[in-house]
Coordinates of C-alpha atoms in Angstrom, one line a residue:
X1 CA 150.6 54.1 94.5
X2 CA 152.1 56.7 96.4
X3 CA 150.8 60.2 96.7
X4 CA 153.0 63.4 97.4
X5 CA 151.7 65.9 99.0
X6 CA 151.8 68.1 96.2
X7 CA 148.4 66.6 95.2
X8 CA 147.2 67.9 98.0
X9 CA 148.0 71.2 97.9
X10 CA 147.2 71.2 94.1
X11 CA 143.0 70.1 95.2
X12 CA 143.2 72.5 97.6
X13 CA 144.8 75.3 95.8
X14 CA 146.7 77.2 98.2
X15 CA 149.7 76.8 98.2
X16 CA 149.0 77.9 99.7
X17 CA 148.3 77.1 100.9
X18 CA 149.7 77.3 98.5
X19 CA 148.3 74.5 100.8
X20 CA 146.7 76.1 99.0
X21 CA 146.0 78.2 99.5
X22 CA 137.8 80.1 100.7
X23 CA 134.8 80.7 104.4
X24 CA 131.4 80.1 105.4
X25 CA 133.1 81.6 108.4
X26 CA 131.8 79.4 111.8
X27 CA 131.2 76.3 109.3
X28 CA 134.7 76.1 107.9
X29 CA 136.4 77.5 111.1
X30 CA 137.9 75.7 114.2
X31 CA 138.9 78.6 115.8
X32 CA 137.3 81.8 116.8
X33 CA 137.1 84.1 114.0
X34 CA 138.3 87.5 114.2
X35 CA 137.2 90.3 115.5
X36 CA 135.3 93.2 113.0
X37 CA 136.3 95.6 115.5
X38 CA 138.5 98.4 113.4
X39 CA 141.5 99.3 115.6
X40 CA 141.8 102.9 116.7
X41 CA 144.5 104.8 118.2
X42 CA 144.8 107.2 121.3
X43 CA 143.6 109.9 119.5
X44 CA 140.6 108.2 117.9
X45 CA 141.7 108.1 114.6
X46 CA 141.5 104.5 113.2
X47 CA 144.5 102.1 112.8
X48 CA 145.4 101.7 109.1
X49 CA 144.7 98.0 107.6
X50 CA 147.7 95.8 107.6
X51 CA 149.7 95.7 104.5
X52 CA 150.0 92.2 102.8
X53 CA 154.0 91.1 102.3
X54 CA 155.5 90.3 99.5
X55 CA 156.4 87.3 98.0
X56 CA 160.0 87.9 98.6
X57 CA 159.6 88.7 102.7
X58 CA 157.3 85.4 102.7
X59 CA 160.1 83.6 101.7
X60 CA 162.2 84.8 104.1
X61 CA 159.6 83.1 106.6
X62 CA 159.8 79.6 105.3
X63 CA 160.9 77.0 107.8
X64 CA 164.1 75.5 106.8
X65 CA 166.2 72.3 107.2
X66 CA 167.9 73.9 110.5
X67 CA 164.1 74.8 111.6
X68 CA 163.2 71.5 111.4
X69 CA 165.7 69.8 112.8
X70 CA 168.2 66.9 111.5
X71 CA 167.0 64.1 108.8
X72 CA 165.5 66.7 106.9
X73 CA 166.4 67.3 103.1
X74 CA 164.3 70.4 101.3
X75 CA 162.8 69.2 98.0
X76 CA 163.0 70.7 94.8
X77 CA 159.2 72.7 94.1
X78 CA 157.1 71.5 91.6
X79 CA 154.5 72.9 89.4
X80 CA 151.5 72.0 90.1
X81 CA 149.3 70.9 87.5
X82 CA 145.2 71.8 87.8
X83 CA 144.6 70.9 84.8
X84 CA 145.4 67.0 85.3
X85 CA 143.5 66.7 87.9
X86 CA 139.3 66.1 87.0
X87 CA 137.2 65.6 90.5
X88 CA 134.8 63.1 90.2
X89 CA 131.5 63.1 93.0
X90 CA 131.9 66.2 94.4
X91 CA 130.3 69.3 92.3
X92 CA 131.9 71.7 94.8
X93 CA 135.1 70.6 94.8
X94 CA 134.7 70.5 90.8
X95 CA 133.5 73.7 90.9
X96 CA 136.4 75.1 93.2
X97 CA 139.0 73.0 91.1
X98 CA 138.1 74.6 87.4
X99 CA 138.4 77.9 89.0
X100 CA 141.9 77.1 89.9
X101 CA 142.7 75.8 86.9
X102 CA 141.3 79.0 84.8
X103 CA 144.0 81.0 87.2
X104 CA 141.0 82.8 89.2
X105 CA 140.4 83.9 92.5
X106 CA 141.8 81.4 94.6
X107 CA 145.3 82.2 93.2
X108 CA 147.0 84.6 95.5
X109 CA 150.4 86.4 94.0
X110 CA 151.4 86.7 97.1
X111 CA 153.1 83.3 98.0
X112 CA 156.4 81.3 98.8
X113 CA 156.4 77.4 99.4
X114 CA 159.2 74.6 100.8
X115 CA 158.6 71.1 100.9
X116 CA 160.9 68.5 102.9
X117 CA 161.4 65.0 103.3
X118 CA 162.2 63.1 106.6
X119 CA 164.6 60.0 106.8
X120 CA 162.4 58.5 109.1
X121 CA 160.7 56.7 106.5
X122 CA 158.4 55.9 103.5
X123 CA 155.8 58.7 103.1
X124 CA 157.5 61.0 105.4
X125 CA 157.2 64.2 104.1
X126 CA 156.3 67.8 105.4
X127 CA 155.4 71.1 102.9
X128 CA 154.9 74.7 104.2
X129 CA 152.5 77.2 101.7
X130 CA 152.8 81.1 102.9
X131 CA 150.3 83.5 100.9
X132 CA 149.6 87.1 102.1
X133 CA 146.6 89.4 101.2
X134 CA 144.2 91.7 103.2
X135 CA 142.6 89.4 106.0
X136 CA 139.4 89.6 104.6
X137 CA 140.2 87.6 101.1
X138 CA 142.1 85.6 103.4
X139 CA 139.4 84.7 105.3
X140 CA 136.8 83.6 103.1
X141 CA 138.9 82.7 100.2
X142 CA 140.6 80.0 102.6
X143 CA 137.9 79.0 104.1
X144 CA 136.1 79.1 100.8
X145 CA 138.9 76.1 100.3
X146 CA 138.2 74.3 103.1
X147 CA 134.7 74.3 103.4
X148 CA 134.5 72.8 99.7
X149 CA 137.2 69.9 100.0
X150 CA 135.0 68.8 103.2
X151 CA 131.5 69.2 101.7
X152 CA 131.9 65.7 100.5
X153 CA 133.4 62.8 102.8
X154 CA 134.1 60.3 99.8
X155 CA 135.0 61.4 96.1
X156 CA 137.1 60.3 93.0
X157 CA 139.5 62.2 91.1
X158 CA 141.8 61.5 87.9
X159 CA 145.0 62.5 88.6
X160 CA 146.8 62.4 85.1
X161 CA 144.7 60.2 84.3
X162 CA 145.1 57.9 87.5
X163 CA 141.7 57.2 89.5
X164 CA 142.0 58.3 93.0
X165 CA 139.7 57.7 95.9
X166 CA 139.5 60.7 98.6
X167 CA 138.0 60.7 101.9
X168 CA 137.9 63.6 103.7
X169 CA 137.4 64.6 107.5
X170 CA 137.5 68.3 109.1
X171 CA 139.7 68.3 112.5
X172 CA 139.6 70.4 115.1
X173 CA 142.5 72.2 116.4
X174 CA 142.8 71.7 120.0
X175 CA 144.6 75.3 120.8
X176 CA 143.8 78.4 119.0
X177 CA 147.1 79.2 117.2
X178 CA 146.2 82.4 115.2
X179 CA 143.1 84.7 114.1
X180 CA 141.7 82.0 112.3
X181 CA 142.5 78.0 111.4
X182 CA 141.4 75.3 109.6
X183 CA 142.0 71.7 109.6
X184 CA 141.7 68.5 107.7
X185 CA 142.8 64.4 107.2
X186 CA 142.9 63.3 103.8
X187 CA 143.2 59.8 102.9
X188 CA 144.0 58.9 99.2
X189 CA 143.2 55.6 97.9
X190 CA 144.9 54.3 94.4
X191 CA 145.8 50.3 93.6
X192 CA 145.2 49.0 96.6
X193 CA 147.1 51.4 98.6
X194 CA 146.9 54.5 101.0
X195 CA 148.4 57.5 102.3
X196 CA 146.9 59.8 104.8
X197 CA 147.9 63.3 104.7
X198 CA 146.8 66.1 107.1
X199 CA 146.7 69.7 106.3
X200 CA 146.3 72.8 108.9
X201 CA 146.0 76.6 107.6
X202 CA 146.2 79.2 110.1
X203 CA 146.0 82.7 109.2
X204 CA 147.5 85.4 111.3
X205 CA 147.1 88.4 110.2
X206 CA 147.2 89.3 106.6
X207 CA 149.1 85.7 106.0
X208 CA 148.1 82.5 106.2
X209 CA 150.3 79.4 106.5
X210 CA 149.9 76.4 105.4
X211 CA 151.4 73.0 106.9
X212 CA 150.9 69.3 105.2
X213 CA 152.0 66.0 105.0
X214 CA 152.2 63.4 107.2
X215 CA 150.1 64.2 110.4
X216 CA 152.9 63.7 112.9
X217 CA 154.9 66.0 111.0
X218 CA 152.2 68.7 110.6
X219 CA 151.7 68.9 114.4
X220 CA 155.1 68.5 115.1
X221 CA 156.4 71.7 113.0
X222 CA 152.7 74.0 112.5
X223 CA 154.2 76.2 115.5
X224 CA 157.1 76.4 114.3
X225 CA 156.3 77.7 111.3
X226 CA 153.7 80.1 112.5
X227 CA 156.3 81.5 115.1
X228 CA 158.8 82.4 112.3
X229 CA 156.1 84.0 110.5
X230 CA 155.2 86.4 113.3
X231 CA 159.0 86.7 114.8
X232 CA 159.5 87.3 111.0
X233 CA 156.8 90.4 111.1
X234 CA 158.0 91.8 113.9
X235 CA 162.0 92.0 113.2
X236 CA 160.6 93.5 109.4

């Protein structure tokens, strides 16, 4: 059977990030966090917080087909569906999964997703999850996320109704790309058959970004997509 990465970023809830898309801080986090030092100008008064963008300018951020380059083709989005999905072996992730389902926390209303297939073959797709809040919630609600999918290496799940085997392994980043990131492999297990996805969140700033799918894809186009983020920022 094989999975989309839509499951994915359904478990994990963002979506945000999505893919989702909640931290432990130096347990879930590759990177360095950031700093608690408040900003303050020339004239000592301090730097007001960074306002979170809307759902509108996030989607102005996404990566598209000319981003990525030629043999891409942008999928239509689904919906995904928490309430199919029943984790089996993992009270943490169980935990973290009925709170998306129930619409809580882990949702942020800030949020704009693409997903793409490449034509260069089976299981070749790439899906980009933008959610924006203050950099706090960002911070420990995605690496609230994280740390839970990773607190157990092997667990089940029913996907409508469809038993699943997950394994799950945290991966370092080799080069700091952003305030904070977080990265995993996923391999998903279902009559006789397997598909590895991989899944990198980097926040910057008050957004964080979300790359999955197939691993070659993710490292290929995670730059890219942070860089259009920030460019994005900066031009307003």
């Amino acid at each position: 059977m094989r999975l989309h990465t839509t499951t994915v970023l359904s478990l994990s809830a963002l979506a945000v990030l999505a893919l989702a898309g909640c931290s432990h801080g130096n347990a879930t986090s590759s990177g360095p966090r950031s700093s608690t030092t408040v900003p303050v100008h020339p004239d000592g008064q301090s730097a007001p917080a960074p306002t979170p963008l809307s759902s509108t300018a996030l989607a102005k951020r996404l990566l598209d087909e000319s981003d990525l380059g030629e043999g891409y083709t942008r999928m239509p989005q689904r919906t995904a569906a928490h309430d199919d999905v029943t984790v089996i072996g993992c009270s943490r992730l169980g935990e973290l999964a009925g709170d998306a389902a129930a619409g809580g926390s882990l949702d942020f209303p800030r949020n704009a997703k693409a997903s793409f297939t490449y034509a260069g073959g089976p299981g070749s797709e790439v899906a980009e999850e933008l959610y924006s809040d203050t950099e706090d919630k960002l911070s420990r609600e995605v690496g609230r996320i994280f740390e839970a999918m990773t607190s157990c290496p092997t667990y089940q799940v029913l996907a409508s109704g469809t038993p699943v085997t997950v394994t799950t392994q945290k991966v370092l980043v080799a080069r700091r790309l952003g305030d904070e990131q977080w990265s995993q492999l996923l391999t998903f297990t279902a009559g006789g058959r397997s598909s590895i996805v991989k899944q990198t969140a980097v926040r910057t700033g008050t957004v964080v970004v979300v790359v999955s799918g197939s691993p070659g894809l993710v490292d290929a186009h995670v730059r890219k997509a942070i860089a259009k983020v920030t460019a994005g920022r900066l031009t307003g």
